[in-house]
Coordinates of N, CA and C in Angstrom, one line a residue:
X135 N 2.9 19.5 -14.2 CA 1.9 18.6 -13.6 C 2.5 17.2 -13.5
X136 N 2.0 17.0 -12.6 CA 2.7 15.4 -11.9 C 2.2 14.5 -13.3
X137 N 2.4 13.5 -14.2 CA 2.1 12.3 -14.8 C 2.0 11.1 -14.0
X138 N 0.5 10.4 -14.0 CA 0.6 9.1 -13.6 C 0.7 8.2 -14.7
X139 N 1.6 6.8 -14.6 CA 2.0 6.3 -15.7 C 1.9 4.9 -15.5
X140 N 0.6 4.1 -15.4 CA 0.5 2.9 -15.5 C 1.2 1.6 -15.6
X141 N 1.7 0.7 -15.2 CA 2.7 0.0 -15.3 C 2.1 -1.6 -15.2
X142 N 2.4 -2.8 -16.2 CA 2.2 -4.2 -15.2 C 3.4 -5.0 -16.1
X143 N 3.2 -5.9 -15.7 CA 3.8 -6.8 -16.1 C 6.3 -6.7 -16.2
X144 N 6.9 -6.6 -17.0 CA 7.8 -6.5 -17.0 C 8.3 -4.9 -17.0
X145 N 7.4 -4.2 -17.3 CA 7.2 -3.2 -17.7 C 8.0 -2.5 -16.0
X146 N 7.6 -3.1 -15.3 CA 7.6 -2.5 -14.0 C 9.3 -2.8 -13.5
X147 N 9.2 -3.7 -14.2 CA 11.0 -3.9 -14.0 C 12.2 -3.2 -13.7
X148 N 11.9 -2.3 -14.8 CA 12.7 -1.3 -15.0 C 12.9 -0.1 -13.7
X149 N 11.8 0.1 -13.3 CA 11.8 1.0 -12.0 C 11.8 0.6 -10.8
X150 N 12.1 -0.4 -10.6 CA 11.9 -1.2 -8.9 C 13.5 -1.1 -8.1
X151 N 14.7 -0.1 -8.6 CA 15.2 0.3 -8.1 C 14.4 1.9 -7.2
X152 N 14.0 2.6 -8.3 CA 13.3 3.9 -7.9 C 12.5 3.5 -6.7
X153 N 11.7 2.6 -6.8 CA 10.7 2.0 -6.1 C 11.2 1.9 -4.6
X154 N 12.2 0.7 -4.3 CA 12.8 0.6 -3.7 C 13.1 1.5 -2.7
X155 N 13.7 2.8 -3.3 CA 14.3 3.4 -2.8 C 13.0 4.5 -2.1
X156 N 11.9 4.9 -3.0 CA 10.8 5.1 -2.6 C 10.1 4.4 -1.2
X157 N 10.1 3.7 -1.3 CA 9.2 3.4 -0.4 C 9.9 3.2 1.0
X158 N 11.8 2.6 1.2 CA 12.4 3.2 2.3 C 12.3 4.5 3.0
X159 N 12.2 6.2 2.1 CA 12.0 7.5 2.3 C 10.9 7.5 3.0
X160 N 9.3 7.0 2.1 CA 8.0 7.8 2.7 C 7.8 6.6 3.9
X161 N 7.9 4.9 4.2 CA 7.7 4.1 5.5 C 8.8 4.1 6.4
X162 N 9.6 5.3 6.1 CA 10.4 5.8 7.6 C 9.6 6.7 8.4
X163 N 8.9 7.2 7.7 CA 7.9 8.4 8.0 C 6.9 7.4 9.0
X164 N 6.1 8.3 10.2 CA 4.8 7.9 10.7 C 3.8 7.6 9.9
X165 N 2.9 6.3 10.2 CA 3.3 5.5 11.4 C 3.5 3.9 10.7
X166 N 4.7 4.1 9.9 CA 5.6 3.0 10.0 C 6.8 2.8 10.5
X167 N 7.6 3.6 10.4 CA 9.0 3.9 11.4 C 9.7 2.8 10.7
X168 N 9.5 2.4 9.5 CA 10.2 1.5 8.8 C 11.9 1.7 8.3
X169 N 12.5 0.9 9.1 CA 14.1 1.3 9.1 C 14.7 1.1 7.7
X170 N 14.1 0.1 7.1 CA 14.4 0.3 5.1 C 15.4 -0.9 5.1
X171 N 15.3 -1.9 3.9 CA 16.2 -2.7 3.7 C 16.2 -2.7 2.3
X172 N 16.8 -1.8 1.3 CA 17.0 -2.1 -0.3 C 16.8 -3.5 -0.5
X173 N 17.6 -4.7 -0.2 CA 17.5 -5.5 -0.4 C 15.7 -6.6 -1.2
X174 N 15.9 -6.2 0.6 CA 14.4 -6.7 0.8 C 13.1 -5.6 -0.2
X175 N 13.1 -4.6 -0.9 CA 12.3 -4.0 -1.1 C 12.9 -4.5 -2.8
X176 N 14.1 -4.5 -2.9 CA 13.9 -5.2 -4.3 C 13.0 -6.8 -4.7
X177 N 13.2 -7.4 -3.7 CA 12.8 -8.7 -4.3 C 11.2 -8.6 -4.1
X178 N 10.6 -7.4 -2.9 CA 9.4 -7.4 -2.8 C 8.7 -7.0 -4.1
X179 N 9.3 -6.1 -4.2 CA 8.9 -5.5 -5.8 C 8.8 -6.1 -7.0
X180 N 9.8 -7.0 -6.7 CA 10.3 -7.9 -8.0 C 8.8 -8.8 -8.6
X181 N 7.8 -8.9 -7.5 CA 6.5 -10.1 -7.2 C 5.7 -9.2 -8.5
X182 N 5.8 -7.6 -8.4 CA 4.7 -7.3 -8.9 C 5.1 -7.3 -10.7
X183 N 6.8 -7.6 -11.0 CA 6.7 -7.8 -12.5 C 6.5 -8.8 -13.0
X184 N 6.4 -9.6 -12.0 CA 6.0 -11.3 -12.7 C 4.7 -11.5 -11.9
X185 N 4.1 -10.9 -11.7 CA 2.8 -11.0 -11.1 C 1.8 -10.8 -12.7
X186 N 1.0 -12.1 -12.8 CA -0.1 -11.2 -13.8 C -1.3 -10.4 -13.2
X187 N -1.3 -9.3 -13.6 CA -2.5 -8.3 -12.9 C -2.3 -7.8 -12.3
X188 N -0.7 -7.4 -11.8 CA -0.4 -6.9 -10.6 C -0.1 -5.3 -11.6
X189 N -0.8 -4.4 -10.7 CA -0.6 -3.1 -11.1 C 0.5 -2.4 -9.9
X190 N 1.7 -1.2 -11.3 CA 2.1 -0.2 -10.6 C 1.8 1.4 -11.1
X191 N 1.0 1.8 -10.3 CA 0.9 3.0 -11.4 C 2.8 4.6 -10.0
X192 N 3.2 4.9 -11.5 CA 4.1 5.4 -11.3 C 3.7 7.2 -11.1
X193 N 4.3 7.8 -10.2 CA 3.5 9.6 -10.2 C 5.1 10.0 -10.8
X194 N 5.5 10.5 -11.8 CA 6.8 11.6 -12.4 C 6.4 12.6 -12.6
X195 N 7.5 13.2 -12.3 CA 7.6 14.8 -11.9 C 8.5 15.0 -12.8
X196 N 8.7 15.6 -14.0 CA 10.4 16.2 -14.7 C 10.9 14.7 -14.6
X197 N 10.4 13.5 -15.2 CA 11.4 12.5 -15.2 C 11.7 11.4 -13.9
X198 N 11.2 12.2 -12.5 CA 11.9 11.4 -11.4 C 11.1 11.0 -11.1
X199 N 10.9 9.5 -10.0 CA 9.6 8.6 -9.7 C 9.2 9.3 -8.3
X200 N 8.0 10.4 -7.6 CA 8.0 10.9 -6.6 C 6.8 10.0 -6.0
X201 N 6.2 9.2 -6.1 CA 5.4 8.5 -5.6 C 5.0 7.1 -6.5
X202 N 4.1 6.3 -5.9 CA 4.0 5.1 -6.4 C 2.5 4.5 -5.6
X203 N 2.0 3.7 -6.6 CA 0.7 3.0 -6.1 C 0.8 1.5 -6.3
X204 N 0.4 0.8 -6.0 CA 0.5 -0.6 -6.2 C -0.8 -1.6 -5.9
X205 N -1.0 -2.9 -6.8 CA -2.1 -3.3 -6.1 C -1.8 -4.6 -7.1
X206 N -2.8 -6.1 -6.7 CA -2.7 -7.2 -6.9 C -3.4 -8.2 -6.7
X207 N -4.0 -8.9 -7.7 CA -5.4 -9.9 -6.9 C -4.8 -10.6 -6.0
X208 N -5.6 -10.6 -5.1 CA -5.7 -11.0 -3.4 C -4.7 -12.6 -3.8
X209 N -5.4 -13.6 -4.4 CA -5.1 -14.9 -4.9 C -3.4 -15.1 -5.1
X210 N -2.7 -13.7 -5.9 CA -1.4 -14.1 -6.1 C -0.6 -12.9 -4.5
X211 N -1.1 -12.5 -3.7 CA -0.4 -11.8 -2.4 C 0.5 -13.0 -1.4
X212 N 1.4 -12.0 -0.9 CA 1.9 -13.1 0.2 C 1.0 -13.8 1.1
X213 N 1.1 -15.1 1.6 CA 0.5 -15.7 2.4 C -0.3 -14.9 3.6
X214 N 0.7 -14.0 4.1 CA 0.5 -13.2 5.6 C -0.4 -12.1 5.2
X215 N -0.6 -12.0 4.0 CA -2.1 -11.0 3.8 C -3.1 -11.8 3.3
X216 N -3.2 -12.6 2.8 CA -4.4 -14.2 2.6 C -5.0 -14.5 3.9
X217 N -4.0 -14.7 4.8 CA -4.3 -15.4 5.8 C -5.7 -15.4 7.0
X218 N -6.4 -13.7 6.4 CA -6.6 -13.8 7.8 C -8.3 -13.4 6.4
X219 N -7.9 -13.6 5.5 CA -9.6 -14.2 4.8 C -9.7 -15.5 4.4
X220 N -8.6 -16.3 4.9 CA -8.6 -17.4 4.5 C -9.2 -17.9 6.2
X221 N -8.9 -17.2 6.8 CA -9.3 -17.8 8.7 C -10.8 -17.4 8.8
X222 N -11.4 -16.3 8.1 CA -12.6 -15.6 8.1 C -13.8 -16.0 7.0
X223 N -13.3 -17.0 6.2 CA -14.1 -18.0 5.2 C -14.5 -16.7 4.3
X224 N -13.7 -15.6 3.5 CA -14.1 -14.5 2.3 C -13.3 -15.4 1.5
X225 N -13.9 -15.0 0.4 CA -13.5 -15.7 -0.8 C -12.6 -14.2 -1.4
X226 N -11.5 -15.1 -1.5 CA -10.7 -14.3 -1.9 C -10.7 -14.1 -3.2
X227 N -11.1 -15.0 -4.4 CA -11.2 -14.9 -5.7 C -11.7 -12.8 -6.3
X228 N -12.9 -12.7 -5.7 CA -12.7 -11.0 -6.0 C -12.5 -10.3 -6.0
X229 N -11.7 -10.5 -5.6 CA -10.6 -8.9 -4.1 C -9.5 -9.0 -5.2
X230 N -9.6 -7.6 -5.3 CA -8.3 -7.1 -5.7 C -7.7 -6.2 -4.5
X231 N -6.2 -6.6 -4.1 CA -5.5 -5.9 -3.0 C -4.5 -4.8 -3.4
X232 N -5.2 -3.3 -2.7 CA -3.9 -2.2 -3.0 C -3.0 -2.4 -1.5
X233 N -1.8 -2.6 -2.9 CA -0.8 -2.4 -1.5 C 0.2 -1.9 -0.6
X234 N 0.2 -0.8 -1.4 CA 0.4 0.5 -0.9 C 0.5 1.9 -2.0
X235 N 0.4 3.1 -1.1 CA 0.3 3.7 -1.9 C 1.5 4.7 -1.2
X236 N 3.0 5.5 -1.7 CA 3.8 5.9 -1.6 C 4.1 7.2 -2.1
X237 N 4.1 8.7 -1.2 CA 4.5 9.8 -2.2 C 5.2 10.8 -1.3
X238 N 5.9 11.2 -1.8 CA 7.2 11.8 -1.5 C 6.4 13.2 -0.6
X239 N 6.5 13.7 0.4 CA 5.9 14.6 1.3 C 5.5 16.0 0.2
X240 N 6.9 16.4 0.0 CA 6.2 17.3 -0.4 C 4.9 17.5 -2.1
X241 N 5.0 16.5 -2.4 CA 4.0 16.4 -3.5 C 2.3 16.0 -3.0
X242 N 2.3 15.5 -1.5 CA 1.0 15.4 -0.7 C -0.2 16.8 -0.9
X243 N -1.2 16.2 -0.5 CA -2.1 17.4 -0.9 C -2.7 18.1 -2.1
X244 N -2.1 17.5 -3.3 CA -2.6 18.1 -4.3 C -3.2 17.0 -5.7
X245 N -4.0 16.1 -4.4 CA -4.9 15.2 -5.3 C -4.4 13.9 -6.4
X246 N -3.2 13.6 -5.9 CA -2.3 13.0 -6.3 C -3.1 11.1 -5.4
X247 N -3.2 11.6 -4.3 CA -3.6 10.1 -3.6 C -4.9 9.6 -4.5
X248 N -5.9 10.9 -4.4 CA -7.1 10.3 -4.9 C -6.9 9.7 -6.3
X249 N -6.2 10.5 -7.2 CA -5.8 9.7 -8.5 C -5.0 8.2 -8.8
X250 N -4.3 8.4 -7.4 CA -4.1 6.8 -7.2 C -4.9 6.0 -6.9
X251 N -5.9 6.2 -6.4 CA -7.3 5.4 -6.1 C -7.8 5.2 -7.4
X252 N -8.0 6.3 -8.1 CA -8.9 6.3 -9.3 C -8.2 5.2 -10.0
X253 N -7.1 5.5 -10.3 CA -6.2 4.5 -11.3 C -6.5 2.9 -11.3
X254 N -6.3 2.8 -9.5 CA -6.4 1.2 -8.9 C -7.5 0.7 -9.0
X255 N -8.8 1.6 -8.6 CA -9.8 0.7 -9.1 C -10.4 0.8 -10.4
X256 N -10.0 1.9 -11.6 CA -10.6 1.3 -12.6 C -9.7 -0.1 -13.6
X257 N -8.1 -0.3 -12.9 CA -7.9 -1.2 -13.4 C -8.3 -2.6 -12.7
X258 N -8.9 -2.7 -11.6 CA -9.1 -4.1 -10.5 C -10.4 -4.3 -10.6
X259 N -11.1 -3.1 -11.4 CA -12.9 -3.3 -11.6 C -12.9 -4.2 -12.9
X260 N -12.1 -4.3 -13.6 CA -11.9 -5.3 -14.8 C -12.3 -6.6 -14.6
X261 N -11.8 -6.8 -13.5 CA -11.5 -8.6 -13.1 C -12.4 -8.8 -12.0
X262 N -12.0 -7.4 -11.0 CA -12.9 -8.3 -9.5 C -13.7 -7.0 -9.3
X263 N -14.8 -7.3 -7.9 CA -15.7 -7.0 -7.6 C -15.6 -5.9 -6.4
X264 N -14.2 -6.6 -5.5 CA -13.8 -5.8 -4.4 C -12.7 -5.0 -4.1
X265 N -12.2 -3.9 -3.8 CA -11.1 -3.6 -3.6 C -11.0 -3.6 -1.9
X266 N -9.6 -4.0 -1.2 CA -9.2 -4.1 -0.3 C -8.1 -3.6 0.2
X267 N -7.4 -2.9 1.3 CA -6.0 -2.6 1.5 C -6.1 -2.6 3.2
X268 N -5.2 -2.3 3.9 CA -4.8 -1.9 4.8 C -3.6 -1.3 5.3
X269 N -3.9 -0.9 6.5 CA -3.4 0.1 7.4 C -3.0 -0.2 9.0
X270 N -1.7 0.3 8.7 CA -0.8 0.0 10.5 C -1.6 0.5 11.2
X271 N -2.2 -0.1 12.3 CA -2.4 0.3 13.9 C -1.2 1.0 14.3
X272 N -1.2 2.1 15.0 CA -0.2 2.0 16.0 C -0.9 2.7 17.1
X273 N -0.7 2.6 18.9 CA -1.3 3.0 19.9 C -1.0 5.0 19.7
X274 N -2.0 5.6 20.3 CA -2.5 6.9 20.4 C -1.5 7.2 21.4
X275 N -0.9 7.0 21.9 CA 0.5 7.5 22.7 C 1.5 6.8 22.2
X276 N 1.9 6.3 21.5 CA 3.0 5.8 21.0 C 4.3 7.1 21.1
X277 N 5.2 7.0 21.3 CA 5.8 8.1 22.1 C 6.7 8.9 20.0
X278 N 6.7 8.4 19.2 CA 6.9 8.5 17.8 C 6.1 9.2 17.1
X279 N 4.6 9.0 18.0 CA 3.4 10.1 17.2 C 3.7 11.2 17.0
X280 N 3.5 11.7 16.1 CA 3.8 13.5 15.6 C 2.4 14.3 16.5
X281 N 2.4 15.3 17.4 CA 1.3 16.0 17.5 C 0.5 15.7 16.9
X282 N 0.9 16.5 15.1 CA 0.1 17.0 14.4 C -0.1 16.3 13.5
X283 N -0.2 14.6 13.6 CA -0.4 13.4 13.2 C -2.2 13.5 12.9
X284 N -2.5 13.5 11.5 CA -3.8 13.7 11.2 C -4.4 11.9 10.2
X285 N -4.7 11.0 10.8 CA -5.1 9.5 9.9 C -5.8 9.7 9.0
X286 N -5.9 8.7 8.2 CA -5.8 9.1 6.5 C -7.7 8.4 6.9
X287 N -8.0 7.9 8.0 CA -9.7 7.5 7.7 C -10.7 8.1 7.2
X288 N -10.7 10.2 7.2 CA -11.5 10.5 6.7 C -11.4 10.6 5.2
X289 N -9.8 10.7 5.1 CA -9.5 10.3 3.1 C -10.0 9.4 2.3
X290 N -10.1 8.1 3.3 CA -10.6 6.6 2.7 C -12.0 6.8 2.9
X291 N -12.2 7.1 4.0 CA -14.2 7.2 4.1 C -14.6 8.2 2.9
X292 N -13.8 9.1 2.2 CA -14.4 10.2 1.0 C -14.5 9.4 0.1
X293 N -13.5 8.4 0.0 CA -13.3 7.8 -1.4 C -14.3 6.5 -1.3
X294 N -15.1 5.9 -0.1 CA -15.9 5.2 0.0 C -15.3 4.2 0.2
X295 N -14.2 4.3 0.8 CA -13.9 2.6 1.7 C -14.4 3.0 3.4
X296 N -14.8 1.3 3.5 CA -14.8 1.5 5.0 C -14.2 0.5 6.0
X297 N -13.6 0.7 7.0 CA -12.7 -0.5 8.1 C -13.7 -1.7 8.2
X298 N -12.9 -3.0 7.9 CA -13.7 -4.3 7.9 C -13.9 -4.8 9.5
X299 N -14.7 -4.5 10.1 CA -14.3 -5.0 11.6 C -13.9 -6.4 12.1
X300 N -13.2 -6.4 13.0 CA -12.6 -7.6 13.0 C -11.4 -8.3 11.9
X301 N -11.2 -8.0 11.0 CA -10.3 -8.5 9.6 C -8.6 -7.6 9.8
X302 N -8.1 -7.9 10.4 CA -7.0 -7.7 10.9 C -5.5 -9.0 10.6
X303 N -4.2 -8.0 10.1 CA -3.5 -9.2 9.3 C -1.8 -8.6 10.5
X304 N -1.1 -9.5 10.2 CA -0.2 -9.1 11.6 C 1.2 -9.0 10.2
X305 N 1.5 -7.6 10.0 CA 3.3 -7.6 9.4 C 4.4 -7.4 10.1
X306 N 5.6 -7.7 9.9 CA 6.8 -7.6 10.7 C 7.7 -6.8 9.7
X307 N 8.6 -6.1 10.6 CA 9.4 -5.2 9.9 C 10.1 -4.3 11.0
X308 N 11.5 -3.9 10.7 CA 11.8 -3.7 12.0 C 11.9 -1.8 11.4
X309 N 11.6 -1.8 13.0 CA 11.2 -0.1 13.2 C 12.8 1.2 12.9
X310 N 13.0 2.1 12.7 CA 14.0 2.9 12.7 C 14.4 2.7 14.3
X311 N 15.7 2.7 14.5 CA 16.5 2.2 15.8 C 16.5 0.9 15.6
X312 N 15.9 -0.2 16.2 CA 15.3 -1.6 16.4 C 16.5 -2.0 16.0
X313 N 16.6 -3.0 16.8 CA 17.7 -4.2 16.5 C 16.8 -5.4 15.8
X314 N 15.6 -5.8 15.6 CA 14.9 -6.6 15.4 C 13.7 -6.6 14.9
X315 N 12.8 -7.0 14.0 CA 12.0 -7.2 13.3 C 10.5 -7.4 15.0
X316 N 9.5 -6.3 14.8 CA 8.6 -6.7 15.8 C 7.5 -6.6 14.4
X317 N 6.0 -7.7 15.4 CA 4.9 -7.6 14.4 C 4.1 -6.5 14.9
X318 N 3.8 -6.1 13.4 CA 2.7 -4.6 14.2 C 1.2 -5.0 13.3
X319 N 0.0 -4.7 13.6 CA -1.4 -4.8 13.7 C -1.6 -4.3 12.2
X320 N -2.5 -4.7 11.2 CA -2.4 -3.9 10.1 C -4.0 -4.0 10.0
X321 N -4.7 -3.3 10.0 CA -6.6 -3.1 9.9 C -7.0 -3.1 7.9
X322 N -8.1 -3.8 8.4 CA -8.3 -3.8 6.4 C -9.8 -2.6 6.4
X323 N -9.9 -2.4 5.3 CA -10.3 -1.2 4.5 C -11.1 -2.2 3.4
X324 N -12.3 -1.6 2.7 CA -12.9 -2.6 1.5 C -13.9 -1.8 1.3
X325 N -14.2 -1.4 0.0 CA -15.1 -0.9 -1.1 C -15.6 -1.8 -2.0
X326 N -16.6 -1.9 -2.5 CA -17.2 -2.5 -3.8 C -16.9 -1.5 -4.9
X327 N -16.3 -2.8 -5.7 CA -16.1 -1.4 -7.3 C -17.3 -1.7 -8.2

């Protein structure tokens, strides 16, 4: 059985190569098409071991890191995800932000996401009131879509999040092929804990 293994503070240090390397594999996948920069994924990561509050909960399998959850009060996030509740007058003080949640394909399906939920908000119900995340737009013909491309909305509507209308945050990152960093549309998500 998969172990989920809670992580904050320095603690998280130690795996943010795994990490790294994690989250180039599963945001190359639809629908991020994320071309992967180690570099850049270590120093991102680096935020959440000196972040206070910032949670990693870790999924091991036999020892290896096959997925990963993440999340962080709103207050200590990069600017470009503040920005667009700081334009919308939300108080960001009770939002706690998941910021992604990562798992290796074939481990999908067997209730591993929902336990990443569970994890994130019973640690962010401590402090705050809200949980928050988001999700890439990408257009319904995007010529990258898989057919058999199924969106994760009815997963989040089970677990009782719902799309914020209008609350939209713009990230950059360049696509697999791309010579260049384009911004793509990211939609927010929010539950009361």
């Amino acid at each position: 059985m998969v172990e989920l293994v809670p992580l904050t503070g320095p603690a998280i240090a130690a795996h943010i190569g795994d990490l790294a390397r994690l989250r180039i594999t599963v945001f190359r996948d639809w629908p991020y098409l994320y071309e992967g920069d180690e570099a850049y994924e270590r120093d991102y990561l680096s935020v959440f071991a000196n972040t206070q509050d910032a949670l990693v909960v870790l999924a091991i399998d036999n020892g290896a890191v096959v997925g990963a959850s993440t999340g962080m009060p709103l207050l200590a996030e990069q600017d470009y995800v503040r920005a667009p509740f700081q334009k919308a007058g939300i108080d960001e003080a009770p939002i706690f932000y998941f910021s992604e949640s990562v798992l290796l394909f074939s481990y999908r399906g067997q209730g591993i996401g929902v336990r990443f939920f569970e994890a994130r908000e019973d640690f962010a119900r401590q402090k705050h009131e809200w949980a928050y995340f988001c999700g890439v737009v990408r257009a319904d013909n995007h010529p990258a879509r898989p057919s058999d491309f199924v969106p994760l909305d009815a997963f989040w509507k089970k677990r009782g999040y719902a799309p914020v209308s209008g609350l939209t945050a713009s990230f950059s990152w360049k696509d697999i092929g791309d010579s260049d960093e384009t911004t793509k549309p990211m939609a927010f998500w929010r539950k009361r804990l």
